[in-house]
């Protein structure tokens, strides 16, 4: 059973003009969000994206933009409390990853 | 230095002089160590030393695998390199697993380039490949690594258990190897840590229950004991039942799924203990919120939730949590006077 998270939240943008269809995004995406069609990457289902950022950092042509971050409640709460960016604390107090 | 039982240094050939040989079999200590980490005992300090390791007798044509210095990650890798001569470069990720460390950036391009340099791996091999686990990709920029070190990053399978098939398949990934799953068993192994972590705040809740039931409410010990059981049952629901039932609970929001589970839990308790559906209104208003929050917290351990989604959930659920808890307090006060 393929589990999907909230609809229309993931912030993932693909600039087709910059895309060369190299397929790196297809290789690194853990949720098979991309396929190559007619020498360009296309997004199959944005709701599958977990904003890990792998595609963005591995795109040699800057064609991808993701709001990269951790989908982790305690990171989000800690970020709100301390007014900082939500990062996975993974310290001895956070029950993260 | 880590306390890794696999670091028995053995004399190597000159060529392998700076690599530490590791076995591909798990010792009893490795198994106990993994079990302890699963129960959150010393999980944050389950590390090995970063550096160059080897399985078997690697030569210049052997593959180079990249791993984190969380001992559980490293152990799973070496276990699956059974019968394979290989180099392993362990990055310093502060004892965090590959995927989480990649999210943080500690399993990252800078650290990889630094360790390629420090281990002099290029002197050991006559090819230019390094195999990085695919889940390391959020932290590693393959083209950047190429530019800075000259080595080609080849993304390996998500699961180390696919490594042999990956090598047989000429280092080509199949669709099955690159997809992240979240199976029943994968969810279940996370539950001991979830449960143990949820106990952290239980003394506070027990004091609160004692105050409400005994000091203010004068309800007697029997009610207090019942409330304690209901409380721990709620922790169990949120940290064990929720992960187990995740795909079967309706809706996509973890908080909403959890609230429904909490409602089912408390109604079941009410039917059993009070012979009525609504039973105790205070329980009805507070217990599902506790279960919902614990379930929401499980987004951190899940493999498919996004930051924007988790933020959206918090924005919506926090006010509702507040209203529900406050209503519970009002009902409690009305009952007193």
Coordinates of C-alpha atoms in Angstrom, one line a residue:
Chain A
X1 CA 0.0 0.0 0.0
X2 CA 1.5 3.3 -1.1
X3 CA 1.0 5.9 1.6
X4 CA 0.6 9.5 0.6
X5 CA 0.9 12.6 2.8
X6 CA -1.3 15.8 2.6
X7 CA -2.6 17.0 -0.7
X8 CA -1.0 20.0 -2.5
X9 CA 1.5 20.9 0.2
X10 CA 4.9 19.8 -1.2
X11 CA 6.8 22.7 -2.6
X12 CA 8.6 21.3 -5.6
X13 CA 9.2 23.2 -8.8
X14 CA 10.7 21.9 -12.0
X15 CA 12.0 24.3 -14.7
X16 CA 11.6 22.3 -17.9
X17 CA 13.6 24.8 -19.9
X18 CA 16.7 24.1 -17.8
X19 CA 16.1 20.3 -17.7
X20 CA 18.2 18.2 -20.0
X21 CA 16.6 14.9 -19.2
X22 CA 19.8 13.6 -17.6
X23 CA 17.7 11.5 -15.2
X24 CA 19.6 12.3 -12.0
X25 CA 16.4 13.3 -10.2
X26 CA 14.9 9.9 -11.2
X27 CA 17.9 8.2 -9.7
X28 CA 17.9 10.0 -6.3
X29 CA 14.2 10.5 -5.6
X30 CA 13.1 8.0 -2.9
X31 CA 9.4 8.2 -3.9
X32 CA 9.6 8.0 -7.6
X33 CA 8.2 11.4 -8.2
X34 CA 9.9 11.9 -11.5
X35 CA 9.9 10.1 -14.9
X36 CA 11.7 11.1 -18.0
X37 CA 9.4 11.6 -20.9
X38 CA 10.6 12.9 -24.3
X39 CA 14.0 13.9 -22.9
X40 CA 12.6 16.0 -20.1
X41 CA 11.8 15.1 -16.5
X42 CA 8.2 15.4 -15.5
X43 CA 6.6 15.3 -12.1
X44 CA 4.2 12.4 -11.8
X45 CA 2.5 13.1 -8.5
X46 CA 3.6 16.1 -6.4
X47 CA 1.8 14.6 -3.3
X48 CA 4.5 11.9 -3.2
X49 CA 7.2 14.5 -2.6
X50 CA 8.6 14.6 1.0
X51 CA 10.8 17.7 0.3
X52 CA 14.0 15.8 1.1
X53 CA 15.9 17.9 -1.5
X54 CA 17.9 15.1 -3.1
X55 CA 16.7 16.0 -6.6
X56 CA 17.6 19.7 -6.1
X57 CA 21.1 19.2 -4.8
X58 CA 21.8 16.5 -7.4
X59 CA 20.5 18.4 -10.4
X60 CA 23.5 19.6 -12.4
X61 CA 21.4 22.1 -14.3
X62 CA 19.6 23.9 -11.4
X63 CA 16.3 22.9 -12.9
X64 CA 14.7 21.9 -9.6
X65 CA 13.6 23.9 -6.6
X66 CA 12.4 22.3 -3.4
X67 CA 11.7 23.7 0.0
X68 CA 14.2 21.3 1.5
X69 CA 13.5 20.3 5.1
X70 CA 12.6 17.5 7.5
X71 CA 9.0 16.4 7.9
X72 CA 9.4 15.9 11.6
X73 CA 7.0 17.2 14.2
X74 CA 9.5 17.7 17.0
X75 CA 11.8 19.6 14.6
X76 CA 8.9 21.9 13.6
X77 CA 7.8 22.5 17.2
X78 CA 11.4 23.1 18.3
X79 CA 11.8 25.5 15.4
X80 CA 8.7 27.4 16.4
X81 CA 9.7 27.6 20.0
X82 CA 13.2 28.8 19.4
X83 CA 12.4 30.8 16.3
X84 CA 14.9 29.0 14.2
X85 CA 14.7 26.9 11.1
X86 CA 13.3 23.5 11.8
X87 CA 16.2 21.1 11.7
X88 CA 16.3 17.5 12.9
X89 CA 17.8 18.0 16.3
X90 CA 18.6 14.3 16.9
X91 CA 20.0 15.4 20.2
X92 CA 19.5 13.2 23.2
X93 CA 16.3 15.0 24.0
X94 CA 14.5 14.9 20.7
X95 CA 12.8 11.7 19.5
X96 CA 13.8 12.4 16.0
X97 CA 14.7 9.9 13.2
Chain B
X1 CA 37.0 6.1 19.7
X2 CA 33.9 4.2 19.3
X3 CA 33.2 1.0 21.3
X4 CA 32.8 -1.0 18.2
X5 CA 33.4 -4.7 18.7
X6 CA 34.3 -4.9 15.0
X7 CA 37.4 -2.8 15.2
X8 CA 39.8 -5.5 16.0
X9 CA 42.9 -4.3 14.1
X10 CA 44.6 -6.9 12.2
X11 CA 47.9 -6.7 10.4
X12 CA 47.1 -6.0 6.7
X13 CA 49.1 -6.0 3.6
X14 CA 51.1 -2.9 3.0
X15 CA 48.6 -1.7 0.4
X16 CA 45.8 -1.7 3.0
X17 CA 47.8 -0.2 5.8
X18 CA 45.4 2.5 6.9
X19 CA 42.2 0.5 6.6
X20 CA 40.6 -1.3 9.5
X21 CA 39.4 -4.8 8.7
X22 CA 35.8 -5.6 9.8
X23 CA 33.9 -8.9 9.8
X24 CA 30.7 -9.3 7.9
X25 CA 29.2 -11.5 10.7
X26 CA 27.4 -9.9 13.5
X27 CA 28.7 -10.8 17.0
X28 CA 26.4 -11.2 20.0
X29 CA 27.5 -7.7 21.2
X30 CA 26.4 -6.3 17.8
X31 CA 23.0 -7.9 18.2
X32 CA 22.7 -6.7 21.8
X33 CA 23.9 -3.2 20.7
X34 CA 21.2 -3.0 18.0
X35 CA 18.5 -4.2 20.3
X36 CA 19.5 -1.6 22.9
X37 CA 19.5 1.2 20.3
X38 CA 16.0 0.1 19.2
X39 CA 14.9 0.6 22.9
X40 CA 16.5 4.0 22.9
X41 CA 19.3 2.8 25.3
X42 CA 22.4 4.7 24.4
X43 CA 21.0 5.2 20.9
X44 CA 22.5 8.7 20.6
X45 CA 25.9 7.4 21.4
X46 CA 26.0 4.3 19.2
X47 CA 28.9 5.3 17.1
X48 CA 32.0 4.0 15.4
X49 CA 35.1 6.1 14.4
X50 CA 35.0 7.7 11.0
X51 CA 37.7 6.4 8.7
X52 CA 38.5 3.7 6.2
X53 CA 37.4 0.2 6.7
X54 CA 37.5 -3.0 4.6
X55 CA 35.7 -6.3 4.3
X56 CA 37.7 -9.2 3.0
X57 CA 40.8 -8.4 1.1
X58 CA 40.0 -5.5 -1.2
X59 CA 42.2 -4.6 -4.1
X60 CA 42.5 -1.7 -6.6
X61 CA 39.4 -2.8 -8.5
X62 CA 37.2 -3.3 -5.3
X63 CA 34.1 -1.2 -4.8
X64 CA 34.1 1.7 -2.3
X65 CA 31.0 2.1 -0.1
X66 CA 30.2 5.2 1.9
X67 CA 28.4 5.0 5.2
X68 CA 27.6 7.0 8.3
X69 CA 29.1 6.4 11.7
X70 CA 25.9 5.3 13.3
X71 CA 26.9 1.8 14.3
X72 CA 23.5 0.3 13.3
X73 CA 23.9 1.7 9.7
X74 CA 27.4 0.5 9.4
X75 CA 26.6 -2.9 10.8
X76 CA 23.7 -3.4 8.3
X77 CA 26.1 -2.4 5.5
X78 CA 29.0 -4.8 6.5
X79 CA 26.6 -7.6 7.1
X80 CA 25.4 -7.3 3.5
X81 CA 29.0 -7.3 2.2
X82 CA 29.5 -10.9 3.2
X83 CA 31.8 -12.5 0.7
X84 CA 32.6 -9.2 -1.0
X85 CA 36.0 -7.6 -0.9
X86 CA 35.3 -3.9 -0.4
X87 CA 36.4 -0.6 1.0
X88 CA 34.1 1.3 3.3
X89 CA 34.5 5.0 4.0
X90 CA 32.7 6.0 7.2
X91 CA 31.8 9.7 7.4
X92 CA 31.5 11.6 10.6
X93 CA 27.7 12.1 11.0
X94 CA 27.8 12.4 14.8
X95 CA 26.3 8.9 15.2
X96 CA 23.2 9.7 13.1
X97 CA 22.0 7.3 10.4
X98 CA 22.6 8.1 6.7
X99 CA 19.1 9.5 5.8
X100 CA 18.7 11.8 8.8
X101 CA 22.3 12.9 8.6
X102 CA 21.8 13.7 4.8
X103 CA 18.8 15.8 5.7
X104 CA 20.9 17.7 8.2
X105 CA 23.8 17.9 5.8
X106 CA 26.4 16.2 8.0
X107 CA 26.3 13.3 5.6
X108 CA 27.2 15.8 3.0
X109 CA 29.4 16.8 0.1
X110 CA 31.9 18.6 2.3
X111 CA 32.3 15.7 4.7
X112 CA 32.6 13.2 1.8
X113 CA 35.2 15.2 0.0
X114 CA 37.1 15.6 3.3
X115 CA 37.1 11.9 4.0
X116 CA 38.0 11.0 0.4
X117 CA 41.1 13.1 1.0
X118 CA 41.8 11.9 4.6
X119 CA 41.5 8.2 3.8
X120 CA 43.7 8.5 0.6
X121 CA 41.2 6.2 -1.0
X122 CA 42.4 7.2 -4.4
X123 CA 45.7 5.6 -3.7
X124 CA 44.0 2.3 -3.0
X125 CA 41.8 2.1 -6.2
X126 CA 42.4 2.3 -9.9
X127 CA 38.8 3.2 -10.8
X128 CA 36.9 6.3 -9.9
X129 CA 33.6 5.0 -8.4
X130 CA 32.3 5.5 -5.0
X131 CA 28.9 3.9 -4.1
X132 CA 26.8 6.2 -1.9
X133 CA 23.5 4.9 -0.5
X134 CA 20.7 6.5 -2.3
X135 CA 19.3 7.9 0.9
X136 CA 22.4 9.9 1.3
X137 CA 21.5 11.9 -1.8
X138 CA 19.7 14.8 0.1
X139 CA 23.2 15.7 1.5
X140 CA 25.4 14.8 -1.4
X141 CA 25.7 16.7 -4.6
X142 CA 27.1 14.1 -7.1
X143 CA 28.3 16.6 -9.6
X144 CA 29.9 18.7 -6.9
X145 CA 31.8 15.7 -5.5
X146 CA 33.0 14.9 -9.0
X147 CA 34.3 18.5 -9.4
X148 CA 36.0 18.6 -6.1
X149 CA 37.4 15.0 -5.8
X150 CA 37.4 13.6 -9.3
X151 CA 35.4 10.6 -8.1
X152 CA 32.1 9.6 -9.6
X153 CA 29.2 9.1 -7.1
X154 CA 27.2 6.1 -8.0
X155 CA 23.9 5.9 -6.0
X156 CA 23.4 2.5 -4.6
X157 CA 20.2 0.8 -3.4
X158 CA 18.1 2.2 -0.6
X159 CA 18.5 -1.0 1.3
X160 CA 21.9 -2.6 1.9
X161 CA 20.3 -6.0 1.4
X162 CA 20.0 -5.2 -2.3
X163 CA 23.7 -4.5 -2.7
X164 CA 24.6 -7.9 -4.0
X165 CA 21.9 -7.7 -6.7
X166 CA 23.0 -4.2 -7.5
X167 CA 26.6 -5.3 -8.1
X168 CA 25.4 -8.3 -10.1
X169 CA 23.2 -5.9 -12.2
X170 CA 26.4 -4.0 -13.2
X171 CA 25.7 -1.3 -10.6
X172 CA 22.3 -0.5 -12.2
X173 CA 19.5 0.3 -9.8
X174 CA 16.1 -1.3 -10.5
X175 CA 12.9 0.5 -9.6
X176 CA 12.4 -1.8 -6.6
X177 CA 15.8 -0.9 -5.2
X178 CA 15.3 2.8 -5.2
X179 CA 11.9 3.1 -3.6
X180 CA 11.5 3.8 0.0
X181 CA 8.9 1.7 1.7
X182 CA 7.3 1.9 5.1
X183 CA 6.1 -1.7 5.7
X184 CA 4.4 -3.0 8.8
X185 CA 7.6 -4.5 10.1
X186 CA 9.6 -1.3 9.3
X187 CA 7.1 0.7 11.3
X188 CA 7.0 -1.8 14.1
X189 CA 10.7 -1.8 14.8
X190 CA 10.4 1.9 15.5
X191 CA 7.8 1.5 18.2
X192 CA 10.0 0.6 21.2
X193 CA 11.9 3.9 20.8
X194 CA 8.7 5.8 20.3
X195 CA 7.2 4.3 23.4
X196 CA 10.3 4.8 25.6
X197 CA 10.5 8.4 24.5
X198 CA 6.9 9.1 25.3
X199 CA 7.5 7.9 28.9
X200 CA 9.7 11.0 29.4
X201 CA 6.8 13.2 30.4
X202 CA 4.8 10.6 32.2
X203 CA 6.0 11.6 35.8
X204 CA 4.5 15.1 35.1
X205 CA 1.2 13.6 34.0
X206 CA 1.1 11.2 37.0
X207 CA 1.6 14.1 39.4
X208 CA -1.2 16.0 37.5
X209 CA -3.5 12.9 37.8
X210 CA -2.7 12.6 41.4
X211 CA -3.6 16.2 42.0
X212 CA -6.8 16.0 40.1
X213 CA -8.0 12.7 41.4
X214 CA -6.8 12.6 44.9
X215 CA -6.0 16.1 46.2
X216 CA -8.7 18.1 44.4
X217 CA -11.3 15.5 43.3
X218 CA -11.1 13.3 46.4
X219 CA -12.1 10.5 44.0
X220 CA -10.1 7.9 45.9
X221 CA -7.3 5.6 44.8
X222 CA -9.4 3.4 42.6
X223 CA -10.2 6.2 40.1
X224 CA -6.5 7.3 40.3
X225 CA -5.3 3.8 39.3
X226 CA -7.8 3.6 36.5
X227 CA -6.7 6.9 35.2
X228 CA -3.1 5.8 35.3
X229 CA -4.0 2.7 33.2
X230 CA -5.9 4.8 30.8
X231 CA -3.0 7.2 30.5
X232 CA -0.4 4.5 29.7
X233 CA -2.9 2.9 27.4
X234 CA -3.0 6.2 25.5
X235 CA 0.8 6.3 25.3
X236 CA 0.7 2.8 23.9
X237 CA -2.0 3.7 21.4
X238 CA -0.1 6.7 20.1
X239 CA 3.4 5.1 19.9
X240 CA 2.7 1.4 19.1
X241 CA -0.8 1.0 17.8
X242 CA -0.6 4.1 15.6
X243 CA 2.5 3.1 13.7
X244 CA 1.1 -0.4 13.3
X245 CA -2.2 0.8 12.0
X246 CA -1.0 3.9 10.0
X247 CA -2.1 2.9 6.5
X248 CA -5.5 1.6 7.8
X249 CA -6.5 4.8 9.7
X250 CA -8.6 7.1 7.5
X251 CA -7.4 10.5 6.2
X252 CA -3.8 11.6 5.4
X253 CA -3.1 13.9 8.3
X254 CA -1.2 12.1 11.1
X255 CA -2.9 14.3 13.8
X256 CA -6.4 13.4 12.5
X257 CA -5.6 9.7 12.1
X258 CA -4.3 9.8 15.6
X259 CA -7.3 11.6 17.0
X260 CA -9.6 8.9 15.4
X261 CA -7.5 6.2 17.0
X262 CA -7.6 8.0 20.3
X263 CA -11.4 8.2 20.0
X264 CA -11.7 4.5 19.3
X265 CA -9.4 3.8 22.2
X266 CA -11.3 5.8 24.7
X267 CA -14.7 4.7 23.6
X268 CA -13.6 1.1 23.9
X269 CA -12.3 1.8 27.4
X270 CA -15.6 3.5 28.3
X271 CA -17.6 0.6 27.0
X272 CA -15.5 -1.8 29.0
X273 CA -15.1 0.2 32.2
X274 CA -18.2 2.4 32.4
X275 CA -20.7 0.5 30.2
X276 CA -21.5 3.6 28.2
X277 CA -20.0 5.2 25.1
X278 CA -19.3 8.7 26.4
X279 CA -18.2 7.5 29.9
X280 CA -16.1 10.2 31.3
X281 CA -16.3 13.5 29.3
X282 CA -12.9 14.6 30.5
X283 CA -11.4 11.5 29.1
X284 CA -13.3 12.0 25.8
X285 CA -11.9 15.5 25.5
X286 CA -8.3 14.9 26.5
X287 CA -7.2 11.3 25.7
X288 CA -7.8 11.6 21.9
X289 CA -5.7 14.8 21.9
X290 CA -2.8 13.0 23.7
X291 CA -3.0 10.1 21.2
X292 CA -3.3 12.6 18.3
X293 CA -0.2 14.5 19.4
X294 CA 1.9 11.3 19.8
X295 CA 0.7 10.2 16.3
X296 CA 1.6 13.6 14.9
X297 CA 5.0 13.2 16.5
X298 CA 5.5 10.0 14.5
X299 CA 5.9 12.2 11.3
X300 CA 9.5 12.5 12.4
X301 CA 10.0 8.7 12.1
X302 CA 7.9 8.2 9.0
X303 CA 9.5 8.0 5.6
X304 CA 7.1 10.1 3.5
X305 CA 6.1 13.3 5.4
X306 CA 7.2 16.7 4.2
X307 CA 8.2 19.8 6.2
X308 CA 5.4 22.0 4.7
X309 CA 2.9 19.3 5.4
X310 CA 4.0 18.9 9.0
X311 CA 3.8 22.6 9.5
X312 CA 0.4 22.8 8.1
X313 CA -0.8 20.0 10.4
X314 CA 0.5 21.9 13.4
X315 CA -1.2 25.1 12.4
X316 CA -4.5 23.4 12.1
X317 CA -4.4 21.1 15.0
X318 CA -2.8 23.3 17.7
X319 CA -5.9 25.5 18.2
X320 CA -8.2 22.5 18.1
X321 CA -6.0 20.8 20.7
X322 CA -6.3 23.9 22.9
X323 CA -10.1 24.0 22.6
X324 CA -10.5 20.4 23.4
X325 CA -8.2 20.4 26.4
X326 CA -9.7 23.6 27.7
X327 CA -13.2 22.1 27.4
X328 CA -11.9 19.1 29.3
X329 CA -10.7 21.4 32.1
X330 CA -14.1 23.2 32.2
X331 CA -16.0 19.9 32.5
X332 CA -13.6 18.9 35.2
X333 CA -14.3 22.1 37.1
X334 CA -18.0 21.8 36.7
X335 CA -17.9 18.3 38.1
X336 CA -16.1 19.7 41.2
X337 CA -18.5 22.4 42.1

